[in-house]
Amino acid sequence: MIIAQVIGHVWATKKERTLTGVKLMVVKAEESGEAFVAGDVVGAGVGEQVLVCQGSTARRALGGDSVAVDAAIVGIIDTLEVERAKAKH
Amino acid sequence: MIIAQVIGHVWATKKERTLTGVKLMVVKAEESGEAFVAGDVVGAGVGEQVLVCQGSTARRALGGDSVAVDAAIVGIIDTLEVERAKAKH
Amino acid sequence: MIIAQVIGHVWATKKERTLTGVKLMVVKAEESGEAFVAGDVVGAGVGEQVLVCQGSTARRALGGDSVAVDAAIVGIIDTLEVERAKAKH
Amino acid sequence: MIIAQVIGHVWATKKERTLTGVKLMVVKAEESGEAFVAGDVVGAGVGEQVLVCQGSTARRALGGDSVAVDAAIVGIIDTLEVERAKAKH
Amino acid sequence: MIIAQVIGHVWATKKERTLTGVKLMVVKAEESGEAFVAGDVVGAGVGEQVLVCQGSTARRALGGDSVAVDAAIVGIIDTLEVERAKAKH
């Protein structure tokens, strides 16, 4: 999973039918800085630091393997403990 | 899903048989600027801002899990609300 | 799918058994310029502009979900119509 | 799989229910330098050099194909033997 | 599939149980220059130019869809014939 920040919402009236009722949020990956859209399953809000999973796992996280989603917010991060010294490259 | 703009069409007479009848559009990812081809399931037109999903999810969005497609337009974006201040890196 | 050009062939005598009989071609992605190997299901030739799908979709395009292939040429492009003005970033 | 170093932990109280009990660690890919979060199945500790697999394989490594994880630590590296001369590009 | 060169081995005593008996080799992608670890199913040796497939296809190439591997060496390249003129970008 990647660590991202929720930065917004997106609305689409015309959409694939399995997306009905899915809360779509704009997230920004902390490492790459890239923004993309993820379905939310944990009630995340703008500004929160979250865990985002991608690919077929995201589809399953949204329930039932048939939702047209390839990224999902699966956790709201409470604590992130990283040993920066160990992270030296 | 990524946010992209529809920028064109592509036609192929010789193609894998499951692609028959699939509307193939050229989309340009807003973040990376990269262009690629996606099957359309929502009736998107050139110039529209859309949601594109990729991988096995795209195949399923086009119905039946057997279509030879790895990217699909699954929504036409009405509103995109991003808090740029929150997006600071 | 990505738009690529067929630039060559690759032969492997020692290979995973499901690759027997699969025509393996070297393709070059038009956007990234990256070259890789794809199985061909449409009879593409060197120099042709093609559609390449990747991941589990490629495996399925080659028939039966068990072929050891993660990229497949699934269409030969006849016409590519892109509105460059719309493509401005 | 990629070679990575374990550099930290992440805790999330609000999370997708299948993540309950999964040990989530922050890993840093040695090649790209990118940090991300992986579920641990081998009891890895901070500072260890590990093998990380991604995608649907990660989900399966955590057992049962339903866990909301797209990266997993699947091995702790004892020995890495690379012929740097052969690695010249 | 990508074209890579086998540049080494990796050993892990503590590993996910499905990796037992899998020969893990370090490969270097020719295009990107990136090194990663792949399971070998064709008896490749250090210095050989090989075909590597990734994702769920790799898992299946190693037999049975349950092996914790996301990259596999599936062919040893005999001949690579690329028309460099056609490859101009």
XYZ file of C-alpha atoms in Angstrom:
445
model
C 0.000 0.000 0.000
C 1.129 3.525 -0.459
C 0.901 6.370 2.016
C -1.191 9.217 0.673
C -3.067 12.313 1.767
C -6.728 12.872 0.945
C -6.901 16.164 -0.968
C -10.393 16.286 -2.453
C -13.505 14.767 -3.922
C -14.665 13.908 -7.396
C -18.233 13.597 -8.658
C -19.405 11.838 -11.787
C -23.069 11.547 -12.754
C -22.430 9.407 -15.811
C -20.483 6.438 -14.549
C -20.164 2.692 -14.759
C -23.143 1.333 -12.761
C -21.046 -0.486 -10.092
C -19.651 2.905 -9.020
C -23.057 4.030 -7.749
C -22.736 4.824 -4.057
C -18.942 4.590 -4.012
C -17.340 7.623 -2.351
C -14.595 8.744 -4.715
C -11.783 10.817 -3.231
C -8.704 12.436 -4.698
C -5.526 11.274 -2.959
C -1.945 12.408 -3.361
C 0.817 9.839 -2.952
C 3.392 11.108 -0.440
C 6.402 9.565 -2.182
C 5.698 10.344 -5.840
C 3.485 13.388 -5.332
C 1.086 11.956 -7.901
C -2.663 12.521 -7.452
C -5.297 9.941 -8.378
C -8.784 8.820 -7.411
C -9.574 6.088 -4.871
C -12.793 4.609 -3.512
C -13.126 5.067 0.233
C -14.141 2.231 2.568
C -13.084 3.709 5.925
C -14.754 7.123 6.070
C -11.640 9.199 5.396
C -11.800 12.985 5.238
C -9.824 15.628 3.370
C -6.436 16.241 5.008
C -6.119 12.790 6.531
C -3.085 10.575 5.935
C -4.273 7.236 4.575
C -3.240 3.831 3.278
C -4.212 3.225 -0.345
C -4.112 -0.173 -2.019
C -4.220 -0.606 -5.779
C -5.138 -3.130 -8.446
C -7.449 -6.092 -7.991
C -7.062 -5.778 -4.204
C -8.802 -2.391 -4.304
C -11.742 -3.863 -6.170
C -12.130 -6.571 -3.540
C -11.802 -4.108 -0.658
C -14.885 -2.343 -2.004
C -16.809 -5.597 -1.765
C -17.678 -8.334 -4.162
C -14.898 -8.157 -6.786
C -17.124 -6.434 -9.333
C -16.738 -2.725 -8.521
C -15.010 -0.675 -11.252
C -12.337 0.672 -8.937
C -8.558 0.125 -9.077
C -7.554 2.071 -5.953
C -9.085 2.075 -2.456
C -8.484 3.890 0.809
C -8.227 0.986 3.280
C -6.905 2.651 6.428
C -6.530 5.993 8.205
C -3.000 6.261 9.559
C -2.721 6.955 13.316
C 1.023 6.615 13.720
C 3.834 6.325 11.227
C 7.162 5.425 12.793
C 10.074 5.465 10.378
C 13.765 5.159 11.256
C 15.201 7.760 8.916
C 18.784 6.618 9.629
C 17.841 3.147 8.427
C 16.220 4.728 5.394
C 19.521 6.153 4.101
C 20.188 5.040 0.584
C -8.474 5.555 -11.039
C -6.650 8.293 -12.808
C -8.044 11.566 -14.072
C -7.610 11.904 -17.820
C -8.867 13.843 -20.803
C -10.278 12.152 -23.886
C -8.169 13.356 -26.824
C -9.063 11.070 -29.717
C -10.133 7.792 -31.252
C -8.340 4.754 -32.544
C -9.562 2.255 -35.151
C -8.247 -1.243 -35.739
C -9.747 -3.605 -38.308
C -7.494 -6.512 -37.409
C -7.982 -7.036 -33.706
C -8.492 -9.655 -31.042
C -12.116 -10.832 -31.486
C -13.339 -9.722 -28.020
C -12.554 -6.111 -29.018
C -15.307 -6.134 -31.659
C -17.781 -3.392 -30.792
C -15.632 -1.852 -28.087
C -15.252 1.930 -28.519
C -11.540 2.634 -28.185
C -10.539 6.162 -27.214
C -7.214 7.860 -26.709
C -6.925 9.416 -23.250
C -4.227 11.586 -21.745
C -3.476 11.225 -18.036
C -3.591 14.647 -16.361
C -0.811 13.943 -13.878
C 1.772 12.152 -16.034
C 0.754 13.604 -19.401
C 0.982 10.107 -20.856
C -1.472 9.087 -23.597
C -2.912 5.587 -23.931
C -5.989 3.773 -25.212
C -9.043 2.899 -23.083
C -12.336 1.178 -23.811
C -15.325 3.421 -23.137
C -18.369 2.266 -21.183
C -19.998 5.616 -20.388
C -20.312 7.372 -23.762
C -17.462 9.847 -23.273
C -16.571 12.367 -25.986
C -13.360 14.062 -27.033
C -12.471 16.905 -24.665
C -14.241 15.456 -21.626
C -12.483 14.901 -18.313
C -12.912 11.276 -17.300
C -12.068 8.621 -14.740
C -9.989 5.763 -16.129
C -9.424 2.478 -14.323
C -6.685 0.050 -15.290
C -5.743 -3.604 -15.065
C -8.146 -6.466 -14.478
C -10.771 -3.991 -13.225
C -10.951 -2.412 -16.702
C -11.619 -5.791 -18.268
C -14.485 -6.421 -15.867
C -15.950 -2.940 -16.390
C -16.346 -3.812 -20.061
C -18.419 -6.835 -19.094
C -17.721 -10.490 -18.643
C -14.018 -10.572 -17.713
C -12.949 -11.744 -21.171
C -12.516 -8.511 -23.135
C -8.910 -7.811 -24.217
C -8.795 -4.386 -22.598
C -6.558 -3.175 -19.743
C -7.924 0.366 -19.383
C -11.523 1.623 -19.293
C -13.266 4.982 -19.062
C -15.682 4.405 -16.154
C -16.956 7.898 -15.388
C -17.333 11.405 -16.816
C -16.227 13.911 -14.201
C -18.789 16.602 -13.289
C -16.940 18.241 -10.428
C -13.415 17.912 -9.152
C -12.856 19.608 -5.807
C -9.249 19.611 -4.650
C -7.820 21.525 -1.705
C -4.567 22.720 -3.205
C -3.294 23.909 0.183
C -3.696 20.364 1.502
C -1.914 19.116 -1.594
C 1.339 20.901 -0.721
C 4.201 18.479 -0.608
C -3.744 -0.406 -23.962
C -0.680 1.374 -25.124
C 0.210 2.366 -28.665
C 3.437 0.722 -29.794
C 5.437 -0.121 -32.886
C 6.595 -3.648 -33.676
C 10.385 -3.503 -33.987
C 11.551 -7.105 -33.962
C 11.343 -10.744 -32.974
C 12.714 -12.810 -30.145
C 13.406 -16.549 -30.110
C 13.845 -18.762 -27.069
C 14.396 -22.504 -27.325
C 14.384 -23.065 -23.572
C 11.105 -21.610 -22.371
C 8.153 -22.228 -20.104
C 6.045 -24.893 -21.875
C 2.926 -22.716 -22.341
C 4.989 -20.383 -24.561
C 5.373 -23.082 -27.232
C 3.871 -21.778 -30.454
C 3.421 -18.226 -29.173
C 4.844 -15.637 -31.603
C 6.951 -13.308 -29.480
C 7.620 -9.838 -30.878
C 9.600 -6.876 -29.620
C 7.467 -3.745 -29.383
C 8.418 -0.181 -28.547
C 5.910 1.954 -26.649
C 5.341 5.233 -28.491
C 4.925 7.344 -25.355
C 7.703 6.043 -23.118
C 10.025 4.743 -25.845
C 10.481 1.583 -23.801
C 10.911 -1.741 -25.626
C 9.494 -5.028 -24.346
C 8.232 -8.389 -25.586
C 4.584 -9.183 -26.356
C 2.784 -12.267 -27.645
C 1.011 -11.636 -30.948
C -2.582 -12.721 -31.586
C -3.380 -10.646 -34.678
C -0.589 -11.407 -37.140
C 1.309 -8.126 -36.728
C 4.504 -7.463 -38.672
C 7.621 -5.410 -38.006
C 6.970 -1.712 -38.582
C 3.248 -1.838 -37.824
C 1.614 0.402 -35.234
C -0.260 -1.800 -32.751
C -2.343 -1.876 -29.590
C -0.686 -3.737 -26.721
C -2.494 -4.800 -23.564
C -0.669 -5.826 -20.405
C -1.135 -7.858 -17.258
C -3.673 -10.633 -16.760
C -5.621 -9.355 -19.780
C -2.701 -10.247 -22.062
C -2.664 -13.784 -20.735
C -6.349 -14.175 -21.465
C -6.025 -12.666 -24.944
C -3.631 -15.487 -25.789
C -6.277 -18.011 -24.844
C -7.070 -20.023 -21.780
C -5.616 -17.923 -18.946
C -2.582 -20.178 -18.536
C -0.065 -18.789 -21.046
C 3.078 -17.298 -19.446
C 2.685 -13.942 -21.161
C 2.090 -10.520 -19.567
C 1.806 -8.420 -22.757
C -0.111 -9.083 -25.966
C -0.549 -7.374 -29.321
C -4.356 -7.238 -29.620
C -4.905 -4.914 -32.594
C -3.214 -3.405 -35.647
C -3.999 0.305 -35.761
C -5.617 1.556 -38.999
C -6.357 5.118 -37.953
C -5.330 7.158 -34.957
C -7.191 10.455 -34.675
C -5.949 12.705 -31.897
C -6.932 16.311 -31.273
C -3.570 17.776 -30.405
C -5.165 21.056 -29.273
C -7.207 19.104 -26.716
C -4.027 17.308 -25.706
C -2.363 20.504 -24.447
C -1.286 20.119 -20.883
C 9.960 -9.407 -6.100
C 11.897 -6.354 -5.155
C 14.693 -6.060 -2.630
C 13.820 -3.621 0.134
C 14.803 -2.603 3.629
C 12.327 -2.487 6.505
C 12.411 1.086 7.846
C 9.389 1.382 10.111
C 5.867 0.585 11.221
C 2.475 2.045 10.538
C -0.634 1.872 12.720
C -4.207 2.458 11.653
C -7.160 2.061 13.999
C -9.780 2.741 11.354
C -9.095 0.250 8.600
C -10.708 -2.197 6.220
C -11.762 -5.172 8.410
C -9.531 -7.760 6.641
C -6.468 -5.764 7.776
C -7.152 -6.600 11.425
C -4.143 -8.447 12.806
C -1.957 -7.778 9.769
C 1.474 -6.393 10.721
C 2.020 -3.377 8.470
C 5.616 -2.284 7.929
C 7.176 0.552 5.982
C 9.721 -0.716 3.459
C 12.081 1.185 1.182
C 12.860 -0.299 -2.222
C 16.645 -0.502 -2.711
C 16.581 0.279 -6.432
C 14.063 3.108 -6.621
C 14.443 4.414 -3.080
C 10.654 4.585 -2.839
C 8.970 3.839 0.507
C 5.636 2.045 0.809
C 3.704 -0.189 3.197
C 3.714 -4.006 3.101
C 2.045 -6.698 5.189
C 4.561 -8.974 6.899
C 4.264 -12.763 6.864
C 7.789 -13.753 7.924
C 8.399 -11.811 11.135
C 10.737 -9.187 9.679
C 12.225 -6.429 11.830
C 13.335 -2.867 11.176
C 16.720 -2.775 9.426
C 16.382 -6.168 7.753
C 16.808 -6.639 4.012
C 13.701 -8.355 2.658
C 11.930 -9.643 -0.433
C 8.663 -7.860 -1.177
C 6.082 -9.098 -3.659
C 3.314 -6.901 -5.020
C -0.137 -7.104 -6.543
C -2.525 -10.020 -6.257
C 0.370 -12.254 -5.176
C 0.783 -10.196 -2.000
C -2.870 -10.658 -1.136
C -2.549 -14.409 -1.499
C 0.667 -14.542 0.518
C -1.281 -13.093 3.454
C -3.722 -15.968 3.213
C -7.065 -16.500 1.603
C -7.098 -14.003 -1.280
C -9.346 -11.562 0.573
C -6.919 -9.412 2.590
C -6.805 -5.732 1.517
C -3.048 -5.736 0.940
C -1.146 -5.158 -2.308
C 2.415 -5.659 -1.019
C 3.839 -8.348 1.272
C 7.186 -9.133 2.850
C 7.699 -12.773 1.836
C 11.334 -13.434 2.738
C 14.220 -12.175 4.865
C 17.370 -12.105 2.728
C 20.346 -14.078 4.100
C 22.689 -13.746 1.142
C 22.569 -11.634 -1.983
C 25.202 -12.574 -4.547
C 25.340 -10.254 -7.534
C 28.004 -10.254 -10.262
C 28.465 -6.530 -10.714
C 30.587 -7.046 -13.859
C 27.657 -8.906 -15.427
C 25.404 -6.093 -14.331
C 27.155 -3.518 -16.529
C 24.719 -1.866 -18.874
C 7.637 -9.656 -20.890
C 10.780 -7.690 -20.395
C 14.259 -8.547 -21.588
C 16.673 -8.901 -18.690
C 20.056 -10.305 -17.769
C 20.547 -12.715 -14.882
C 23.090 -11.093 -12.553
C 22.942 -13.100 -9.344
C 21.214 -15.207 -6.718
C 19.381 -14.487 -3.517
C 18.904 -16.779 -0.537
C 16.329 -16.466 2.219
C 15.975 -18.996 5.027
C 12.951 -17.316 6.578
C 10.405 -17.081 3.788
C 6.768 -17.572 2.935
C 6.261 -21.379 2.775
C 5.272 -21.503 -0.919
C 8.741 -20.169 -1.821
C 10.409 -23.365 -0.596
C 12.300 -24.907 -3.489
C 11.847 -21.895 -5.772
C 15.166 -20.775 -7.346
C 15.325 -17.032 -6.812
C 17.595 -15.067 -9.144
C 18.482 -11.406 -9.412
C 17.750 -10.017 -12.870
C 18.487 -6.617 -14.366
C 15.998 -5.190 -16.868
C 17.845 -4.143 -20.046
C 15.656 -1.108 -20.739
C 15.289 0.445 -17.296
C 18.471 -0.947 -15.759
C 16.454 -1.847 -12.658
C 17.368 -5.002 -10.720
C 14.792 -7.218 -9.045
C 14.219 -10.846 -8.028
C 12.464 -13.456 -10.169
C 11.659 -17.146 -9.711
C 13.303 -19.313 -12.374
C 11.409 -22.030 -14.251
C 13.780 -22.634 -17.163
C 17.162 -23.291 -15.559
C 18.727 -19.910 -16.369
C 22.293 -19.102 -15.306
C 24.094 -15.895 -14.396
C 24.995 -13.879 -17.503
C 22.164 -15.211 -19.648
C 19.704 -12.931 -21.419
C 16.193 -13.947 -20.409
C 12.485 -13.180 -20.744
C 10.843 -12.172 -17.474
C 7.093 -11.963 -16.968
C 5.510 -10.131 -14.045
C 2.338 -10.028 -11.997
C -0.193 -12.834 -11.669
C 1.259 -14.460 -14.795
C 4.546 -15.062 -12.971
C 2.735 -16.805 -10.137
C 1.021 -19.131 -12.583
C 4.247 -19.843 -14.483
C 5.663 -21.234 -11.250
C 2.786 -23.659 -11.031
C -0.515 -23.732 -9.251
C -1.340 -20.031 -8.769
C -0.368 -20.065 -5.110
C 3.388 -19.354 -5.143
C 4.367 -16.015 -3.540
C 6.227 -14.770 -6.611
C 5.436 -11.739 -8.791
C 8.198 -12.155 -11.397
C 9.382 -15.262 -13.251
C 12.088 -16.103 -15.771
C 10.088 -17.880 -18.495
C 12.573 -18.117 -21.377
C 16.276 -17.996 -22.230
C 16.749 -15.790 -25.299
C 18.569 -17.408 -28.247
C 18.139 -14.665 -30.802
C 16.918 -11.109 -30.540
C 16.359 -9.450 -33.897
C 15.474 -5.780 -33.681
C 15.244 -3.339 -36.572
C 16.898 -0.312 -35.029
C 15.824 1.920 -37.934
C 12.188 1.048 -37.202
C 12.843 1.754 -33.555
C 13.603 5.443 -34.180
C 11.370 7.635 -32.122
